[in-house]
Coordinates of N, CA and C in Angstrom, one line a residue:
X1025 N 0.8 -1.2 0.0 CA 0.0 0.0 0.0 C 0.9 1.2 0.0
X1026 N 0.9 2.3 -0.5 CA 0.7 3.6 -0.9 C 1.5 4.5 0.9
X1027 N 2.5 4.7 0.6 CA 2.9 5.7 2.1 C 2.2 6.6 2.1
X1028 N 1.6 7.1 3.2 CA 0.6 8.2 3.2 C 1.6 9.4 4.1
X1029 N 1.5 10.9 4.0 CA 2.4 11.9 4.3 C 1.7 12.4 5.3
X1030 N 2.9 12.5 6.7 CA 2.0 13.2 7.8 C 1.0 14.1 7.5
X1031 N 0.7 14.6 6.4 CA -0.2 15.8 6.6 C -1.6 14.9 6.2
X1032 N -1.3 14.1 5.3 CA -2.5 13.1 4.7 C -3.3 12.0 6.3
X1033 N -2.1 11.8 6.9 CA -2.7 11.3 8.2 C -2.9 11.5 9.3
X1034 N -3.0 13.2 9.3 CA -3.6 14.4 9.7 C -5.0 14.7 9.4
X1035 N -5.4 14.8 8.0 CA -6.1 14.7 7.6 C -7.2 13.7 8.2
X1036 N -6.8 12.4 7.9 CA -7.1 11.0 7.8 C -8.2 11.2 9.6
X1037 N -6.5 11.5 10.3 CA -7.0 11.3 11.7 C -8.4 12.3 12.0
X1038 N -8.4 13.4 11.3 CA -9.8 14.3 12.0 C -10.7 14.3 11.3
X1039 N -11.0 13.4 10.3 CA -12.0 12.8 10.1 C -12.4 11.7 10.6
X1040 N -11.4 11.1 10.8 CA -12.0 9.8 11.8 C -12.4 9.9 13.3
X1041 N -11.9 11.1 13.5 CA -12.6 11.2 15.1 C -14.2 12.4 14.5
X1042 N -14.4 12.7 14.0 CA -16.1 13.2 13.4 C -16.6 12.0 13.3
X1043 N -16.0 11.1 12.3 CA -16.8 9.9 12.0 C -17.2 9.2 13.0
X1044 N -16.5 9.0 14.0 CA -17.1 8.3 15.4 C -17.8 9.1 16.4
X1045 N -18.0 10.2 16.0 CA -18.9 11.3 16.9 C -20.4 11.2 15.8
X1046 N -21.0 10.4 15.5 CA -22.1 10.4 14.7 C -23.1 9.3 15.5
X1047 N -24.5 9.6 15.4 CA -25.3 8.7 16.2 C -26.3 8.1 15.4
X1048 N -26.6 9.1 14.4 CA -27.6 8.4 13.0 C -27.1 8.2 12.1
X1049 N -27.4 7.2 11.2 CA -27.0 6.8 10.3 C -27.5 8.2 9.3
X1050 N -28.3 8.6 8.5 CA -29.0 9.5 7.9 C -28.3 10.5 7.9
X1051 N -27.7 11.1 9.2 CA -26.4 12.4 9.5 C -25.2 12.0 8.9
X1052 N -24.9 10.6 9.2 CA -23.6 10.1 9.1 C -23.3 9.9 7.8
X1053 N -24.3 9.7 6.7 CA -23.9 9.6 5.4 C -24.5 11.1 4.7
X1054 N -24.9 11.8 5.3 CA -24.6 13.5 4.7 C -23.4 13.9 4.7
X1055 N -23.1 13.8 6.0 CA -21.7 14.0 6.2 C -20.6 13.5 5.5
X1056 N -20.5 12.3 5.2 CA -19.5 11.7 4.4 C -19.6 12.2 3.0
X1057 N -20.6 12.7 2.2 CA -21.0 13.1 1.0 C -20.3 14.6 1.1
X1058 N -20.9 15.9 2.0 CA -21.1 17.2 2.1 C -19.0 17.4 2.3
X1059 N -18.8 16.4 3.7 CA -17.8 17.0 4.2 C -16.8 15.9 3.8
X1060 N -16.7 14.9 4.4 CA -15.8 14.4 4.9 C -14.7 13.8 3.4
X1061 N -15.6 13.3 2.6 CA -14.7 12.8 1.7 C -14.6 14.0 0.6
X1062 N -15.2 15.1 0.8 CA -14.8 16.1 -0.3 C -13.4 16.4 0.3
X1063 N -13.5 16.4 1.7 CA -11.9 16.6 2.0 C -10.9 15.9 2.1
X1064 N -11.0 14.8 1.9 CA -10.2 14.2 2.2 C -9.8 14.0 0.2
X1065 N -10.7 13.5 -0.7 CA -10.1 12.9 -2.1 C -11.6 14.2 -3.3
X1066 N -10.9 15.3 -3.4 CA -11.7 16.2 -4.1 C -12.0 15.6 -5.5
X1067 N -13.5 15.2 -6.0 CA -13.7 14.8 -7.2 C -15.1 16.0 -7.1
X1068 N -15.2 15.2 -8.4 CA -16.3 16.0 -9.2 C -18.0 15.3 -8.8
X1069 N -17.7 13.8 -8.2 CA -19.1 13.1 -7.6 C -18.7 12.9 -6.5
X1070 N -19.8 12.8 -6.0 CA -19.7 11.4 -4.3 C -21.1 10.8 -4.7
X1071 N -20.7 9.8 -4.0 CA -21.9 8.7 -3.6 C -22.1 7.7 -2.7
X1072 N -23.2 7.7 -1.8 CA -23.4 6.5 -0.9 C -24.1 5.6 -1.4
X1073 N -23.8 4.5 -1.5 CA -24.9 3.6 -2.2 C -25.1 1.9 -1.3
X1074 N -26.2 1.5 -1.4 CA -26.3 0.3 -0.9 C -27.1 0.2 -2.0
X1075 N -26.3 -1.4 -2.9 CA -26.8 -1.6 -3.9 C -27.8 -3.3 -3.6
X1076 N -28.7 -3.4 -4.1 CA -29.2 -4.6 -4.2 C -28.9 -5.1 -5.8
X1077 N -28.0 -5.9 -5.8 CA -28.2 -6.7 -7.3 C -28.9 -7.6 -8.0
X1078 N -29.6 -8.4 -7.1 CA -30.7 -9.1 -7.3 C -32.4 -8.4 -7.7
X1079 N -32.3 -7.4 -6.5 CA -33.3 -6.7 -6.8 C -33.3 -5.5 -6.7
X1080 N -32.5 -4.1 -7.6 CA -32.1 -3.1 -7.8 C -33.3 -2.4 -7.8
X1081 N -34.1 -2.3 -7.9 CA -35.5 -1.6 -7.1 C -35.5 -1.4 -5.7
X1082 N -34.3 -2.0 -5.2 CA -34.3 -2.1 -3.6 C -33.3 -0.9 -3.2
X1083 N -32.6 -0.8 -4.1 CA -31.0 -0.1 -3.7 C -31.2 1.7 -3.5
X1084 N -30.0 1.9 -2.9 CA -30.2 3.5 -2.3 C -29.2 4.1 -2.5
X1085 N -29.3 5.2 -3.0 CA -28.2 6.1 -3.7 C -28.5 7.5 -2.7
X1086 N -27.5 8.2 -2.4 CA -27.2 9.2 -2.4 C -26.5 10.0 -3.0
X1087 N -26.0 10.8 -3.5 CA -25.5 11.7 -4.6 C -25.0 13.0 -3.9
X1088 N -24.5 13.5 -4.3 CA -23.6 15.2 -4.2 C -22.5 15.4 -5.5
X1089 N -22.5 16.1 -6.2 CA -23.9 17.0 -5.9 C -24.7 16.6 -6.3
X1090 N -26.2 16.5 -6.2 CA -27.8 15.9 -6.4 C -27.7 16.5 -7.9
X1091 N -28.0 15.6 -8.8 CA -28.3 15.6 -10.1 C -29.4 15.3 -11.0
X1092 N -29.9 16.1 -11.2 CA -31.2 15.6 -11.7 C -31.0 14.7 -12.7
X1093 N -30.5 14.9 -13.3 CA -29.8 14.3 -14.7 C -29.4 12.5 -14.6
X1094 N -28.6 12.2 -13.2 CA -28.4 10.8 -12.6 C -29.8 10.7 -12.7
X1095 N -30.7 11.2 -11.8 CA -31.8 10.9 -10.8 C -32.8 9.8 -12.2
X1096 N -32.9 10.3 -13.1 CA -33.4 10.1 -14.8 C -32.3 8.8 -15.3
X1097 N -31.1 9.1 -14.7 CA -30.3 7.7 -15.5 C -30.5 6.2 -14.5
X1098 N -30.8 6.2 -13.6 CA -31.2 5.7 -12.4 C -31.6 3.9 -13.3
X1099 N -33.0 4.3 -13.8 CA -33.3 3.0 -14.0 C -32.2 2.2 -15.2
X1100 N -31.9 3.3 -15.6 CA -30.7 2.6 -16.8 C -29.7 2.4 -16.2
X1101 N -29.2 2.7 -15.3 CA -28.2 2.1 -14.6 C -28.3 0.9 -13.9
X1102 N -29.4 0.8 -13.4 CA -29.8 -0.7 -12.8 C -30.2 -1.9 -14.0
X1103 N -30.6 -1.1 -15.3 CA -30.2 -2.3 -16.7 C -28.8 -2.9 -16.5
X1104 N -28.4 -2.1 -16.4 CA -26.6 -2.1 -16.8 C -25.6 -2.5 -15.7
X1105 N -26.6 -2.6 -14.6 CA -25.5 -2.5 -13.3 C -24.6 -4.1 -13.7
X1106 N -25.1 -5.2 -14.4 CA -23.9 -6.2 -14.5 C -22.7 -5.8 -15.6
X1107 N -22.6 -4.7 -15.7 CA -21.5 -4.2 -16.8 C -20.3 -3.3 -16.0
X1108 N -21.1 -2.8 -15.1 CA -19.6 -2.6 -14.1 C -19.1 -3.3 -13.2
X1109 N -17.5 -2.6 -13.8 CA -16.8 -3.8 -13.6 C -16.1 -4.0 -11.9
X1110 N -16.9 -2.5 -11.4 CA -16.3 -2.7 -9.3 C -17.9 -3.6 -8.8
X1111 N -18.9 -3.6 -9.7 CA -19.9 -4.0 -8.9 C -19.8 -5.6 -8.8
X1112 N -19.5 -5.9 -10.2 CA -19.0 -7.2 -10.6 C -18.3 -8.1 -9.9
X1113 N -16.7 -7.2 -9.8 CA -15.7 -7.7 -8.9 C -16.2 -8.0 -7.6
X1114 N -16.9 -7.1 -6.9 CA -17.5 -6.9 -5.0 C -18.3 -8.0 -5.3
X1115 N -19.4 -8.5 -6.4 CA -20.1 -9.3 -5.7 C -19.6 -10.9 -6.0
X1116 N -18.3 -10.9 -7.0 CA -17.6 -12.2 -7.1 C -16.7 -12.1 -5.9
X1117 N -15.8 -11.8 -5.3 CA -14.9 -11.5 -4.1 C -15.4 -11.8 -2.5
X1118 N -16.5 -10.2 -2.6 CA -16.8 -9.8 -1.8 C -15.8 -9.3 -0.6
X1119 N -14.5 -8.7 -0.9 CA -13.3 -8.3 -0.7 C -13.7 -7.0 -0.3
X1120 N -13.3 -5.9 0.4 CA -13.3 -5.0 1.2 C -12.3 -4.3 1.1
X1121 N -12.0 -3.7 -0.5 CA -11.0 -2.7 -0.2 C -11.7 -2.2 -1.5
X1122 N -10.8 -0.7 -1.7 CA -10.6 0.2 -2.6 C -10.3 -0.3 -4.3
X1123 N -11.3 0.2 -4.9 CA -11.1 -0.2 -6.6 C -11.4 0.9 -7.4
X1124 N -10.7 1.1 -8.6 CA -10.9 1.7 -9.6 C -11.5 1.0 -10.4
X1125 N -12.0 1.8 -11.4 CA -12.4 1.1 -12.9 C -11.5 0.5 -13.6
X1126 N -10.2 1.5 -13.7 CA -8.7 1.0 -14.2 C -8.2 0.5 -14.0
X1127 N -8.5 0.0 -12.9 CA -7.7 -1.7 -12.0 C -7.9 -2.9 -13.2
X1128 N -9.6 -2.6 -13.5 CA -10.0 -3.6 -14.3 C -10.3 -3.6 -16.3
X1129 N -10.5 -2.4 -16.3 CA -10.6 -1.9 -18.1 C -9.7 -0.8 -18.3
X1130 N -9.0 -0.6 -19.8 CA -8.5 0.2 -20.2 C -10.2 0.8 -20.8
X1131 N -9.4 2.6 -21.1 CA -10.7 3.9 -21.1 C -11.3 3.0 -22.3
X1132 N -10.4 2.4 -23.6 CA -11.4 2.1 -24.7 C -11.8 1.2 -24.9
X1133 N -12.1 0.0 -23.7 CA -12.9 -1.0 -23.1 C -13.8 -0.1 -22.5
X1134 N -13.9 0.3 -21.4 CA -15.0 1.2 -20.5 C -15.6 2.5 -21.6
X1135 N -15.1 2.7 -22.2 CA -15.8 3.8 -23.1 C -17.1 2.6 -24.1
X1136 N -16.7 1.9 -24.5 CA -17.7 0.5 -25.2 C -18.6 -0.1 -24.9
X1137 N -18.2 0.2 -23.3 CA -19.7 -0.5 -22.5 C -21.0 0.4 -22.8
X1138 N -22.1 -0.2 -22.7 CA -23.3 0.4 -22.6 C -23.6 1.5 -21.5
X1139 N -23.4 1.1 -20.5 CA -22.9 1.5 -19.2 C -22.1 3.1 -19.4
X1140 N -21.1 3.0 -20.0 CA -20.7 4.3 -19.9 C -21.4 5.1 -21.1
X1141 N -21.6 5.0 -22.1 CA -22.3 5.5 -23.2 C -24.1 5.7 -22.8
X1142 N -24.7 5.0 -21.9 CA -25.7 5.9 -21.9 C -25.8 6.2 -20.2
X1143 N -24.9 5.9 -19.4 CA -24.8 6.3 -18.2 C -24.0 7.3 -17.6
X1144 N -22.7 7.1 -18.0 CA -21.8 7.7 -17.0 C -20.9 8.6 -18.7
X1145 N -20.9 8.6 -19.4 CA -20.8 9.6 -21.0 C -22.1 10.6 -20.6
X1146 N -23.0 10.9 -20.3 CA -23.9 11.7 -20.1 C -23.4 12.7 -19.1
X1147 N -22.8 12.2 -17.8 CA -22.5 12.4 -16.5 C -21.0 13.2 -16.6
X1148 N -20.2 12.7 -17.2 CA -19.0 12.9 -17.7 C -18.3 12.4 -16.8
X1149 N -18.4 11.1 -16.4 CA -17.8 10.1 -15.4 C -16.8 9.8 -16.2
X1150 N -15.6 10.0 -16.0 CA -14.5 9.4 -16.9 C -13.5 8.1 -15.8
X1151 N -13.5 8.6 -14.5 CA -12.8 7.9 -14.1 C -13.6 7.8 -12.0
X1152 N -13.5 6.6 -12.0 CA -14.0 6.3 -10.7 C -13.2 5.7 -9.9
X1153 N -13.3 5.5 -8.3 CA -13.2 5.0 -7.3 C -13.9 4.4 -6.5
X1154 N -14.0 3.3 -5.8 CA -14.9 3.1 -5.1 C -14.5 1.5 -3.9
X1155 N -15.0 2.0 -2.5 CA -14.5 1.3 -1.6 C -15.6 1.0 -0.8
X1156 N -15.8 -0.4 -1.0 CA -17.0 -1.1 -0.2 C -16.8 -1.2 1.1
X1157 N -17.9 -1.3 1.8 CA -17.7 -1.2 3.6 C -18.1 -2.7 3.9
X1158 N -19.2 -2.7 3.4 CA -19.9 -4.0 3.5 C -20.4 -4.8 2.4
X1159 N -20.1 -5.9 2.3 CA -20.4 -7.2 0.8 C -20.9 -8.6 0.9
X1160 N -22.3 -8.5 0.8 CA -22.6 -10.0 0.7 C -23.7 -10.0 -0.9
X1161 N -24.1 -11.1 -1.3 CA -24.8 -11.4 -1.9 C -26.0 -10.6 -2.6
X1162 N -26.7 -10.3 -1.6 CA -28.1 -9.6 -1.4 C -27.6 -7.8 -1.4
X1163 N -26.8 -7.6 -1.0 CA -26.0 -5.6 -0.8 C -24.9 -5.8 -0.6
X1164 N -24.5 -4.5 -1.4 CA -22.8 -4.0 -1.5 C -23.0 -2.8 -0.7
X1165 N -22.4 -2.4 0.8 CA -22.7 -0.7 0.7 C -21.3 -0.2 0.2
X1166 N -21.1 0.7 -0.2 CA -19.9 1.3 -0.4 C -20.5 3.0 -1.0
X1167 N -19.1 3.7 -0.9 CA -19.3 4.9 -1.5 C -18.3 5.1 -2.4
X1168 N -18.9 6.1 -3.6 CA -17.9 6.0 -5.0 C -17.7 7.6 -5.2
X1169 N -16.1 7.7 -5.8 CA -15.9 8.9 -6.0 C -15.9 9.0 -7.4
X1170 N -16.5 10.3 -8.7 CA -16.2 9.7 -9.7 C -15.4 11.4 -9.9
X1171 N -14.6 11.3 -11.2 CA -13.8 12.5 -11.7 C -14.0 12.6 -13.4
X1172 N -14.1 13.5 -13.8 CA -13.7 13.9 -15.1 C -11.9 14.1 -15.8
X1173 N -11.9 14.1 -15.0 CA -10.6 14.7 -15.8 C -9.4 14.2 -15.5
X1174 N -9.1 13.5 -14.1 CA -7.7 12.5 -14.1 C -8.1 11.5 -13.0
X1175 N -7.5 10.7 -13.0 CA -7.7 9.0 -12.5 C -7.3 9.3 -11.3
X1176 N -7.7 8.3 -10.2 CA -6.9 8.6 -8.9 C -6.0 8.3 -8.6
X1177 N -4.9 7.7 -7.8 CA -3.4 7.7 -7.4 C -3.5 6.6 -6.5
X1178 N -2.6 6.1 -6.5 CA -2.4 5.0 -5.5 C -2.5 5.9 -4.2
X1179 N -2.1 7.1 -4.2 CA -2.4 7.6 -2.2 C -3.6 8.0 -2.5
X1180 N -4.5 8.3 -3.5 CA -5.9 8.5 -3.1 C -6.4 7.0 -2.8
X1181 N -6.0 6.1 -3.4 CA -6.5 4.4 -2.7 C -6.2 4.3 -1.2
X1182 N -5.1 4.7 -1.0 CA -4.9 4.2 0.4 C -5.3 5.0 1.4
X1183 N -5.7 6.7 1.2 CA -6.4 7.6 1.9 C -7.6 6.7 2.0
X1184 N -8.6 6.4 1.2 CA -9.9 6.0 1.0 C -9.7 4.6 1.8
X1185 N -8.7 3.7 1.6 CA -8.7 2.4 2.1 C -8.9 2.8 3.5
X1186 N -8.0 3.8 4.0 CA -7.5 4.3 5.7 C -9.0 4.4 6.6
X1187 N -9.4 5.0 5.4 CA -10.9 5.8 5.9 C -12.2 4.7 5.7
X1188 N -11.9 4.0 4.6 CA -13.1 2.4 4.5 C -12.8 1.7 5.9
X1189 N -12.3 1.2 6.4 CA -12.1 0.7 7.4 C -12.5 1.3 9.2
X1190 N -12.1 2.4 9.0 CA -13.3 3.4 9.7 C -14.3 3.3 10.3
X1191 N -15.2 3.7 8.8 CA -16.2 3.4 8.5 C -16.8 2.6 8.4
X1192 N -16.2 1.6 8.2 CA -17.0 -0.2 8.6 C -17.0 0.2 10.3
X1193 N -16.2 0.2 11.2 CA -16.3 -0.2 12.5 C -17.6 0.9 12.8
X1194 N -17.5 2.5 12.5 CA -18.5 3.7 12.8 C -20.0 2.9 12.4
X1195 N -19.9 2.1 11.2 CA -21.7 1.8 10.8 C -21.6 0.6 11.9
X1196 N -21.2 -0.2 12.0 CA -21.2 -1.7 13.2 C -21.7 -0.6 14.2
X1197 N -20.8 -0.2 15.0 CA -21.4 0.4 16.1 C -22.7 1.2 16.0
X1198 N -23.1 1.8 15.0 CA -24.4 2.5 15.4 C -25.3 1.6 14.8
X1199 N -25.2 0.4 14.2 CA -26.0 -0.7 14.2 C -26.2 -0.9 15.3
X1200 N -25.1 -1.2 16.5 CA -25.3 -1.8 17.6 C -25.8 -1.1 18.8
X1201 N -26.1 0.6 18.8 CA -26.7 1.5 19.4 C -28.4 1.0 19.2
X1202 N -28.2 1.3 17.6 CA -29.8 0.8 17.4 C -30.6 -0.7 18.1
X1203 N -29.6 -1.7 18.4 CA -30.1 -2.9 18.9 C -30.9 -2.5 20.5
X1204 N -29.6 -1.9 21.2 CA -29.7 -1.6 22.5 C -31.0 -0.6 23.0

């Protein structure tokens, strides 16, 4: 993995203590959208998503910035969702780390899919990220960064990896508030 620079695990660290100062879930994923990951890895999207693949009528997106434009690409993305290739990987794996799209397709493979041509070619998704929290069968939760204009870096994986891991323990626990 990627050496991360005292100031990056500076960074890292005061988000991670906000992140464990959260009691709702509903707050906790504004926040990750509004603040936390704009600061930490600056793109042009965020997203929280718990995906159902089986039954993508079930799945839950959050967005920033809120696009009406997605909001309309929505059902065609759920045609398509077996064409990407992080959703693909998460639900063959079910591995818990940080992936690009470029892990797995060159741009004029991903430019060919259906998928980017009436989904993310509209959007001007050129290049993504994205690090699952949680992976089984039935939901993937994870949140995805997307960019226009340059790929991310091996230290934006490992900032994001630093911070996925986090974030898994922050949702456990306020699961386990909600039990009690």
């Amino acid at each position: 993995m990627h050496r991360l620079s005292p100031a990056d695990y500076d960074l890292l660290l005061n988000r991670v203590r906000e992140l464990h100062s959260f009691r709702e879930l509903s707050v906790l994923r504004l926040w990750l959208l509004d603040c936390a990951l704009p600061q930490l890895l600056p793109s042009d999207w965020f997203s929280y998503n718990e995906i159902n693949p089986k039954s993508p009528e079930k799945s839950f997106t959050l967005l920033r910035p809120r696009a009406d434009a997605f909001l309309s690409l929505v059902p065609r993305f759920a045609e398509l969702v077996h064409q990407h290739p992080l959703i693909v990987r998460q639900m063959s794996d079910h591995k818990l780390t940080a992936h690009k799209i470029s892990d797995f397709l060159g741009r004029r493979a991903y430019h060919r899919l259906e998928l980017y041509q009436d989904v993310y070619r509209p959007l001007n998704v050129e290049f993504q990220i994205a690090a699952a929290v949680e992976s089984s069968s039935d939901c993937i939760v994870a949140f995805v960064l997307s960019r226009q204009k340059r790929d991310y870096t091996e230290r934006d994986r490992a900032v994001l990896e630093h911070f996925r891991k986090q974030l898994f323990v922050a949702l456990q626990n306020l699961r386990l508030d909600e039990v009690v």
